[in-house]
Coordinates of C-alpha atoms in Angstrom, one line a residue:
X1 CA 0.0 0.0 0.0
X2 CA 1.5 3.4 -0.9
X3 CA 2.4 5.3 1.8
X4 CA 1.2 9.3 1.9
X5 CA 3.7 11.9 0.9
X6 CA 4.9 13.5 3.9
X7 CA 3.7 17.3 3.8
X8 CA 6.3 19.6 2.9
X9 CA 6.5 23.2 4.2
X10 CA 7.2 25.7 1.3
X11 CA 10.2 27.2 1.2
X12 CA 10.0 31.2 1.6
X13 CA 11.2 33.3 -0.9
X14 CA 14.7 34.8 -0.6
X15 CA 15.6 32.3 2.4
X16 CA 17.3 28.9 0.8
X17 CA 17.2 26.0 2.6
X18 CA 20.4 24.6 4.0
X19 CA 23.6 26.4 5.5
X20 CA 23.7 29.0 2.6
X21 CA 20.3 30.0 4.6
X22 CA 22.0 30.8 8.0
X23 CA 23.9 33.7 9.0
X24 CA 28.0 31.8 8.3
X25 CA 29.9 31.6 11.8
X26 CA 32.8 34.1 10.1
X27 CA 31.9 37.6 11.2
X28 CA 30.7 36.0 15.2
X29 CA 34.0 34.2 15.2
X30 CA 36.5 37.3 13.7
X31 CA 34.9 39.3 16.7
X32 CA 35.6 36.6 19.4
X33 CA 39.1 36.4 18.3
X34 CA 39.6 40.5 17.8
X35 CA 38.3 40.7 21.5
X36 CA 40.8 38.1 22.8
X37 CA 43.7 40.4 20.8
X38 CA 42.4 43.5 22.5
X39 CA 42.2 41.6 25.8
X40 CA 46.1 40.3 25.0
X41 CA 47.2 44.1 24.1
X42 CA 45.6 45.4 27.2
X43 CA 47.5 42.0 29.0
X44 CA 50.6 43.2 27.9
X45 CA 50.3 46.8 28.5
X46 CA 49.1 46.4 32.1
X47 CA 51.7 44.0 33.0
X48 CA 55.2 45.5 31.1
X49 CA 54.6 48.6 30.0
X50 CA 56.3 49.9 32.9
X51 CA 59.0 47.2 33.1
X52 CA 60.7 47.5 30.0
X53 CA 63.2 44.9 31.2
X54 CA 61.3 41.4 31.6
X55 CA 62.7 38.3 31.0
X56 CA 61.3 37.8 27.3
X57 CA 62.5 41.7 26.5
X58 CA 66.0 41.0 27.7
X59 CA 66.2 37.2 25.8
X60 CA 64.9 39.1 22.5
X61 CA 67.5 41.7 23.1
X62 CA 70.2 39.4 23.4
X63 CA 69.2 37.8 20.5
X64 CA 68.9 40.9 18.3
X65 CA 72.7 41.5 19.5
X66 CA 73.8 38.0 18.5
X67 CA 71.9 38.4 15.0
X68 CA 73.8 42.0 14.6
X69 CA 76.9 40.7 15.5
X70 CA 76.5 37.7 12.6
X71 CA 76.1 40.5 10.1
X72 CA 72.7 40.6 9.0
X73 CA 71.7 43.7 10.4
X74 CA 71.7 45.0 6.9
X75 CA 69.3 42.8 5.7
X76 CA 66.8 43.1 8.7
X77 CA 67.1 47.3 8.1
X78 CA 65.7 46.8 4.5
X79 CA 62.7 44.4 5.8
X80 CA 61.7 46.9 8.3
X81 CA 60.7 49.5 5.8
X82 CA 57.7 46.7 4.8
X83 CA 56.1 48.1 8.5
X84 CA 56.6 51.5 7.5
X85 CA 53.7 54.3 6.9
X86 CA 55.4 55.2 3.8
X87 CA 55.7 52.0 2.6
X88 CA 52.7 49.7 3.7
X89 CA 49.9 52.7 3.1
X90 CA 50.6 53.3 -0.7
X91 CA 51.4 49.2 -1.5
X92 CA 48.2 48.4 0.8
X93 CA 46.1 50.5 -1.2
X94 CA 48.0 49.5 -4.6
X95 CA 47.0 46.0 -4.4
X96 CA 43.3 46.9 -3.1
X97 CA 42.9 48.6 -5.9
X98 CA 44.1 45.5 -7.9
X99 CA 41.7 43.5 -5.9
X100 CA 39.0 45.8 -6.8
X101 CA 39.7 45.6 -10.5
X102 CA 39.8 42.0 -10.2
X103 CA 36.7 40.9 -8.2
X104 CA 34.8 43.9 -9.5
X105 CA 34.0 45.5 -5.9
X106 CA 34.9 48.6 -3.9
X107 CA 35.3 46.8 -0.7
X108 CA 39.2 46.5 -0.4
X109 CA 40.4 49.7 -0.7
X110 CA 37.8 51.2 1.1
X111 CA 39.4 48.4 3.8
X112 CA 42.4 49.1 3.5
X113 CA 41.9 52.9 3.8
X114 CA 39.7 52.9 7.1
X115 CA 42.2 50.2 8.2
X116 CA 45.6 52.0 7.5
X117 CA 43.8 55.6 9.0
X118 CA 42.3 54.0 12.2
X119 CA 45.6 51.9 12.9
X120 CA 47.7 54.9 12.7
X121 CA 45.2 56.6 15.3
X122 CA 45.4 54.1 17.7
X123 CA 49.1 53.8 17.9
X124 CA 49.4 57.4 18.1
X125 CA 47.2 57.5 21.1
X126 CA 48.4 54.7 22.5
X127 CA 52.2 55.7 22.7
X128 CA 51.5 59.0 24.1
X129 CA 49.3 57.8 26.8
X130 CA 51.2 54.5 27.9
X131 CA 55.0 56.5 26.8
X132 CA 56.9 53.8 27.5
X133 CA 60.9 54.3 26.1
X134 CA 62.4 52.6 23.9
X135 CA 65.4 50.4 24.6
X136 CA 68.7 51.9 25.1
X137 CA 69.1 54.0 21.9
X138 CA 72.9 53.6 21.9
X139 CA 72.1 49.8 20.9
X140 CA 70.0 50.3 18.1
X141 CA 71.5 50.2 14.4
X142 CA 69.0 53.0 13.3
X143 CA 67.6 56.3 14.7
X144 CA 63.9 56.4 15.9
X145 CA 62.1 59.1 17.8
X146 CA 59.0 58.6 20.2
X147 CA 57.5 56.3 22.3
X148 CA 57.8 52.8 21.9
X149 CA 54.7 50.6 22.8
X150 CA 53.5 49.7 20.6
X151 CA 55.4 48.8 18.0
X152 CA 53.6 51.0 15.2
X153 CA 55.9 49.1 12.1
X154 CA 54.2 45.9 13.6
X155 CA 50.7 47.1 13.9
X156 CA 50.6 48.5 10.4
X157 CA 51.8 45.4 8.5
X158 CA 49.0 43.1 10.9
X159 CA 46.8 45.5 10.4
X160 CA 47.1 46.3 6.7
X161 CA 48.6 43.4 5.4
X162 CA 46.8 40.8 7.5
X163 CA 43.1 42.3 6.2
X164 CA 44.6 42.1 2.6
X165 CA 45.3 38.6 3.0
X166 CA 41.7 38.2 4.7
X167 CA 39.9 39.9 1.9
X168 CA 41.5 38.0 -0.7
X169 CA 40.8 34.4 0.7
X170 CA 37.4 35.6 1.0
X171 CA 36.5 36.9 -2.3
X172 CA 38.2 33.9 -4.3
X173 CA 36.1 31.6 -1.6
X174 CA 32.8 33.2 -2.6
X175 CA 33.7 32.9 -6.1
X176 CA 34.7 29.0 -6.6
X177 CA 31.4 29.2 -4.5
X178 CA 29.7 30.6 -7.2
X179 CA 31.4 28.8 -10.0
X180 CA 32.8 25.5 -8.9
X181 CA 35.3 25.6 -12.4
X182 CA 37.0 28.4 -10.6
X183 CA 37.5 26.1 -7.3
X184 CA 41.5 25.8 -8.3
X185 CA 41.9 29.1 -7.1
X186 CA 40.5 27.9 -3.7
X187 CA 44.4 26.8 -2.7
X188 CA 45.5 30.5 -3.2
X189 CA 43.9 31.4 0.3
X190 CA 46.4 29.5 2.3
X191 CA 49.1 31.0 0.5
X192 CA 47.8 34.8 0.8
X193 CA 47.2 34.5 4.5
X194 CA 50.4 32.1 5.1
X195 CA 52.6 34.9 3.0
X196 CA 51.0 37.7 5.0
X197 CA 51.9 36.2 8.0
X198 CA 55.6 35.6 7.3
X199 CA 55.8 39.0 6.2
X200 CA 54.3 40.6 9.7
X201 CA 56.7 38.2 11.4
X202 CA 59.6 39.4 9.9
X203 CA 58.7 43.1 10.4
X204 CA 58.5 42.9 14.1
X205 CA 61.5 40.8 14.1
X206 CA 63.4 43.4 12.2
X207 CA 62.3 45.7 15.0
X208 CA 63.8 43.7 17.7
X209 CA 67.2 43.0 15.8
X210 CA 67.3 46.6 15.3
X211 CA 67.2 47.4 18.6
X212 CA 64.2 50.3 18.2
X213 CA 61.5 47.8 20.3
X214 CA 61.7 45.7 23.1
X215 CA 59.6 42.4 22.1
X216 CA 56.6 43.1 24.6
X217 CA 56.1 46.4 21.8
X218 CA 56.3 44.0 19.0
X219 CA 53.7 41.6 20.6
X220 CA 51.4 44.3 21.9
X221 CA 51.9 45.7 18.2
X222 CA 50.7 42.7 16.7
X223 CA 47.9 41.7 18.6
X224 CA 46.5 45.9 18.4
X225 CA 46.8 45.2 14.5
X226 CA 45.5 41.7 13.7
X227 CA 42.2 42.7 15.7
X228 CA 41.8 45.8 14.0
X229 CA 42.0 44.0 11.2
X230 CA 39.4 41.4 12.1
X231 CA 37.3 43.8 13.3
X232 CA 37.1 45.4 9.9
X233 CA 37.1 42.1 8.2
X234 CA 34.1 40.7 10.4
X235 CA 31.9 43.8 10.3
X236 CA 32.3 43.3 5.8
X237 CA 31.3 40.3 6.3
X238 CA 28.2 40.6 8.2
X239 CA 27.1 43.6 6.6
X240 CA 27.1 41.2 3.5
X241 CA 25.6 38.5 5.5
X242 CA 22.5 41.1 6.0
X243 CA 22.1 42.2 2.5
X244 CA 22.3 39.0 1.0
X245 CA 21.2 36.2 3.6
X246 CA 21.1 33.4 0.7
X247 CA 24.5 34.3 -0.6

């Protein structure tokens, strides 16, 4: 005997059944992580901003020394200029403008710009009101002026770079979602955010050879820079989610 067909609900109109019907974890979980970097910078800042001198700072600084002393000082004074203003603002908004070309959208350089702005803000601010020193200026193999935490090279190159890298994984994920032919360029969003990576790394590690930042300005640079940038990144990303809840 044939069994009855079970009834089926219809399906409303702009809301597709299924995960592409639910609001994605990304912007929730970019938050989540951007707070637990603010709550790290604000770690750091509470606990060594007045003690220059711990443990890590002084085994960073002695490496620094034993990398300068090998000879590759030179090499680490080139890479810094990848965490400088002059440098990562112009590039940063070069290649959003690329990306913009490219995926036919207005969103990364309009990222890039807020991000590059409001970073440079917050590490103004934040070195005038904390004013920690930097290390012994007689050390260092090039001449800085101001404060030093946080390291500003290392929270423009998270900040800027980092969100590039983002952005790009994104886009190319949305469109080998779109177009599964196009799902070869699905392995190019390890590579963007693994390149970015390296390339914050070795900016704050030039900063430390150099002897311009003690490490706890590095790390408190980093953390204030990748959570700007997820900020920036998450709030795209739900704005999106609204507009388009099936997409």
């Amino acid at each position: 005997m044939p069994q009855p067909e079970a009834h089926q609900q219809p399906i409303a109109r702009g809301a597709p059944p299924g995960p592409r019907g639910r609001l994605r974890p990304w912007p929730l979980t970019g938050l989540l992580l951007a707070a637990l970097g603010f709550w790290l910078f604000g770690t750091i800042a509470a606990e060594f901003h007045e003690h220059p001198g711990t443990w890590l700072d002084a085994r960073f600084t002695r490496f620094g020394e034993t990398v300068r002393d090998a000879g590759l000082a030179g090499m680490f004074a080139v890479l810094t200029w990848a965490g400088d203003t002059l440098v990562v603002v112009p590039l940063g908004l070069a290649a959003a403008l690329l990306l913009a070309v490219r995926f036919r959208t207005w969103v990364p350089p309009v990222l890039v710009a807020i991000a590059s702005a409001g970073i440079g803000v917050l590490v103004g601010v934040l070195k005038n009101g904390i004013s920690r020193p930097r290390p012994n200026p007689a050390a260092a193999v090039v001449e800085e002026s101001g404060f030093g935490f946080p390291s500003g090279h290392s929270a423009n190159s998270a900040a800027v770079y980092l969100l590039l890298a983002v952005v790009s994984a994104l886009l190319l994920r949305d469109r080998s979602r779109r177009d599964p032919t196009r799902d070869r360029h699905a392995a190019l969003w390890s590579v963007l955010v693994i390149g970015a990576v390296l390339v914050v790394l070795a900016v704050g590690l030039s900063r430390v050879v150099l002897g311009v930042h003690a490490a706890t300005d590095v790390l408190a640079g980093w953390a204030l820079g990748t959570s700007w940038c997820l900020v920036l990144a998450s709030l795209w990303r739900w704005g999106r989610a609204v507009r388009s809840p099936g997409g």
